[in-house]
Short mmCIF file of C-alpha atoms in Angstrom, two decimals:
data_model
loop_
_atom_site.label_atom_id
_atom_site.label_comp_id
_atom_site.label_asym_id
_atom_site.label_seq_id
_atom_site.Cartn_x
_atom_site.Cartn_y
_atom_site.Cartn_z
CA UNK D 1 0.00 0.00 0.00
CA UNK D 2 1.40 3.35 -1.06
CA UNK D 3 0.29 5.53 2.28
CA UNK D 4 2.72 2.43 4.52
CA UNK D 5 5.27 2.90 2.24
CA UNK D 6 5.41 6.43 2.73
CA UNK D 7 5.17 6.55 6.00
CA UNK D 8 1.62 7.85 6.17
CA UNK D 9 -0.18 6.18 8.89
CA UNK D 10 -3.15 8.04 8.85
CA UNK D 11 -4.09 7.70 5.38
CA UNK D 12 -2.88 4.44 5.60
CA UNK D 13 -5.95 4.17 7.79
CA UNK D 14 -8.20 5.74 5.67
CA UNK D 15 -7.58 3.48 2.73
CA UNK D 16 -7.67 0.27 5.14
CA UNK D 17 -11.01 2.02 6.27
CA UNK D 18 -12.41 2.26 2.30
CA UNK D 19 -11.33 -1.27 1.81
CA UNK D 20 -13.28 -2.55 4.03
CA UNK D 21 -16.01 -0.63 3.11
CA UNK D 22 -15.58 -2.05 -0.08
CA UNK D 23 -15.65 -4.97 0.62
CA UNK D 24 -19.06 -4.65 2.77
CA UNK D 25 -20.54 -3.36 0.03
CA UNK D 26 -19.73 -6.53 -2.03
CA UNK D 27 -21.06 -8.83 0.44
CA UNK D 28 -17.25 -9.68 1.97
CA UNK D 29 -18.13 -8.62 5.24
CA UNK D 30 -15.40 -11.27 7.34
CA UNK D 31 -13.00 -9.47 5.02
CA UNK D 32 -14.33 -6.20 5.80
CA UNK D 33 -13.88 -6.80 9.18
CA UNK D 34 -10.58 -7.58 8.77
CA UNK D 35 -9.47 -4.52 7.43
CA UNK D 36 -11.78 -1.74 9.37
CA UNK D 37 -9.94 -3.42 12.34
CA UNK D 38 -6.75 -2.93 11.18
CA UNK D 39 -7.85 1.07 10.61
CA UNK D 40 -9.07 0.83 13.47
CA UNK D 41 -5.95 0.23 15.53
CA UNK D 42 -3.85 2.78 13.85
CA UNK D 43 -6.69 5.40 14.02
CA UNK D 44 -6.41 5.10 17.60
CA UNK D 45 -2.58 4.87 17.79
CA UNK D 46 -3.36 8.27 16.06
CA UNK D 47 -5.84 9.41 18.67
CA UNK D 48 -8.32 10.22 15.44
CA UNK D 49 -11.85 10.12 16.78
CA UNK D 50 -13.32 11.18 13.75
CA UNK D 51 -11.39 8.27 11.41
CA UNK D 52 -12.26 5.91 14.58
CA UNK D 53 -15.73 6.92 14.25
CA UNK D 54 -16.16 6.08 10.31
CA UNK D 55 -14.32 3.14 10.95
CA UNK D 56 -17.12 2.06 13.89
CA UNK D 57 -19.64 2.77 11.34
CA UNK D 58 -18.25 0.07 8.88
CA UNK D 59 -17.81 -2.05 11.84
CA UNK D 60 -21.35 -2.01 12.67
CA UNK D 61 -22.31 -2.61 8.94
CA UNK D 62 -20.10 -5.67 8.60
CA UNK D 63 -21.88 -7.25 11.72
CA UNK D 64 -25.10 -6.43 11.19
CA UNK D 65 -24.88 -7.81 7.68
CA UNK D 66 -23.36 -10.86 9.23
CA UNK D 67 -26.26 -11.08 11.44
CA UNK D 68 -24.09 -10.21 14.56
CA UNK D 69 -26.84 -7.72 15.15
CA UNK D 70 -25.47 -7.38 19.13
CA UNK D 71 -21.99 -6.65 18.10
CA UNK D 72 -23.09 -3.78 15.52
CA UNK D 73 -25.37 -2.12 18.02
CA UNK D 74 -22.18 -2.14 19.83
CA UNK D 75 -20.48 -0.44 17.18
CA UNK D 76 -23.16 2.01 16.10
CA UNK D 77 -22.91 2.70 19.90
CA UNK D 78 -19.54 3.87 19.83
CA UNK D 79 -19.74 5.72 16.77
CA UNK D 80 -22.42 7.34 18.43
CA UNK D 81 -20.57 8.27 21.38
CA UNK D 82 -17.64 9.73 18.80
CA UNK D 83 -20.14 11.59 16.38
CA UNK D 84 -21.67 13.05 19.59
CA UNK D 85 -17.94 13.69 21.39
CA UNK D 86 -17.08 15.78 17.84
CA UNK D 87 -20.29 17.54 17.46
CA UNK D 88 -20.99 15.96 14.31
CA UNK D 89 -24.91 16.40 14.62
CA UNK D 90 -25.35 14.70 10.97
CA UNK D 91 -23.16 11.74 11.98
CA UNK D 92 -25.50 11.21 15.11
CA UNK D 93 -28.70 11.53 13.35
CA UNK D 94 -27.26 9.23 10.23
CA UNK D 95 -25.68 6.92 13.29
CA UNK D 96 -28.97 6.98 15.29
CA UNK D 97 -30.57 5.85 11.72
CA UNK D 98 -28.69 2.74 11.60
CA UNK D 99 -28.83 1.76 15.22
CA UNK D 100 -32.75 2.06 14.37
CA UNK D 101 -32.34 -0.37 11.76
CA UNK D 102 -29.66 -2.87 13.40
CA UNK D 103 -32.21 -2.86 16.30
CA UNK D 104 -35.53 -3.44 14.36
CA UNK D 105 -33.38 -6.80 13.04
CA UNK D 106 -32.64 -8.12 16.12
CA UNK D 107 -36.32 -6.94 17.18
CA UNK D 108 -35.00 -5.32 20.32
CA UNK D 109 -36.76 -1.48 20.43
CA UNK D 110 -34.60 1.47 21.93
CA UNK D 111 -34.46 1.28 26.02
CA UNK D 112 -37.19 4.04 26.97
CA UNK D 113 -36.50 7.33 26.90
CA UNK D 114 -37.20 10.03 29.29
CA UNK D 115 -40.67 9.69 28.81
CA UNK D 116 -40.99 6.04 29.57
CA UNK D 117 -42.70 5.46 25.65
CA UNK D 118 -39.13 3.61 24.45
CA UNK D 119 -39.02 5.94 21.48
CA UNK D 120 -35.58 7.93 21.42
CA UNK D 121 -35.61 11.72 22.23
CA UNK D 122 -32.98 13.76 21.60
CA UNK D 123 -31.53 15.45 24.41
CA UNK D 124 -30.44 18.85 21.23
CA UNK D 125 -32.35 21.29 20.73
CA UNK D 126 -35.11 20.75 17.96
CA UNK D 127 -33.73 23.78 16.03
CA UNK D 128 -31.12 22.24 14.53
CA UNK D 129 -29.88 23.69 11.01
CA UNK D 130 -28.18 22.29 8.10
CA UNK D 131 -25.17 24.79 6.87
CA UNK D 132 -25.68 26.05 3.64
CA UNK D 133 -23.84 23.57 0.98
CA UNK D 134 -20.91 26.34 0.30
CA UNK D 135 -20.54 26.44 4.32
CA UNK D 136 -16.80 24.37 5.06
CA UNK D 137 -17.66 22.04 8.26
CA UNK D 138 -15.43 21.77 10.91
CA UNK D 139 -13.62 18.95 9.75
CA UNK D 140 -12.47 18.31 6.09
CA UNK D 141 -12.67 14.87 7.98
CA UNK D 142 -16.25 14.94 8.82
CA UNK D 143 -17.31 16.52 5.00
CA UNK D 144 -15.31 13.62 3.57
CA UNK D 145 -18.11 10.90 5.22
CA UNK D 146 -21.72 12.51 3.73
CA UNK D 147 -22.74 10.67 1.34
CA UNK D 148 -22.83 13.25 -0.82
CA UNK D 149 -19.58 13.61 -1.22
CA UNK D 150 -19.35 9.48 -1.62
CA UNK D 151 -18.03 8.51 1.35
CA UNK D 152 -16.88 5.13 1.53
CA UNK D 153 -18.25 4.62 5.18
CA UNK D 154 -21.61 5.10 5.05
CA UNK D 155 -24.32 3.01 4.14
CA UNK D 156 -26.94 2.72 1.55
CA UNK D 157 -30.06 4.09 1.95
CA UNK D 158 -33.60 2.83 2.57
CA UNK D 159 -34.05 2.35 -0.72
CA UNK D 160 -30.76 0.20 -1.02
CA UNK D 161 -28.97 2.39 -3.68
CA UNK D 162 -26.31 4.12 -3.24
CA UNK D 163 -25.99 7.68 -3.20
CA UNK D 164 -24.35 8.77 -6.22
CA UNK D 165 -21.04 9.57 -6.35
CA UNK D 166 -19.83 13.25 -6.17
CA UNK D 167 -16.61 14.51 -6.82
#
């Protein structure tokens, strides 16, 4: 791999990261796993929350296609924790989406919320905005996971197509 040989760890990660994704997406999830754990461990060598995060997500993904539906809510958990840790508001709600999911499969609903109904309430504010699209986020990191912008570790949608990719 090009980023090892040069010495570049963290986009060494990155690529071990898309890999995996990759390979989720064509229904090699054991090898997926194998590879979002390697970017895994040097993402948190590098003390990257936000690659660790992305790299959660394709976790999660990996399981829950393997039907390990209690080791991706375990994942999506994490991520969840990160996304939230980061302020990455669209990363929790697209997080939140897929914990939703992973749950309805393993037919366990959300623990109850504060108002004892077991749907999920957001502790934000309800006024939450989406930036304009010329707006730069705070990360190059985070912009480089929406979908939009073909992020290799995010999932399909409902609909099971993928977004289209945008350079």
């Amino acid at each position: 791999m090009l980023a090892e040989a040069a010495g570049h760890r963290r986009a060494q990660a990155d690529a071990l990261n898309a890999v995996g994704w990759c390979l989720a997406q064509l229904g090699e999830h054991l090898g997926a796993l194998a590879y979002c754990e390697r970017a895994l461990e040097l993402l948190q060598q590098l003390d990257d929350r936000a690659g660790e995060a992305a790299t959660w997500d394709s976790l999660g993904f990996a399981h829950h296609h393997l039907g390990r539906y209690g080791r991706a809510v375990q994942c999506y958990e994490r991520t969840l924790e990160l996304t939230r840790d980061l302020g990455d508001l669209w990363g929790e709600a697209d997080t939140l989406s897929r914990l939703g999911d992973t749950r309805h499969a393993r037919a366990t609903p959300f623990p109850a919320g504060p108002t004892g109904s077991g749907h999920w309430t957001s502790s934000r504010p309800s006024t939450i905005r989406t930036p304009p699209p010329s707006a730069p986020s705070s990360s190059s990191r985070n912009r480089a996971h929406r979908p939009e912008t073909g992020h290799p570790g995010r999932t399909l949608g409902r609909s099971g197509v993928a977004p289209p990719f945008v350079r």
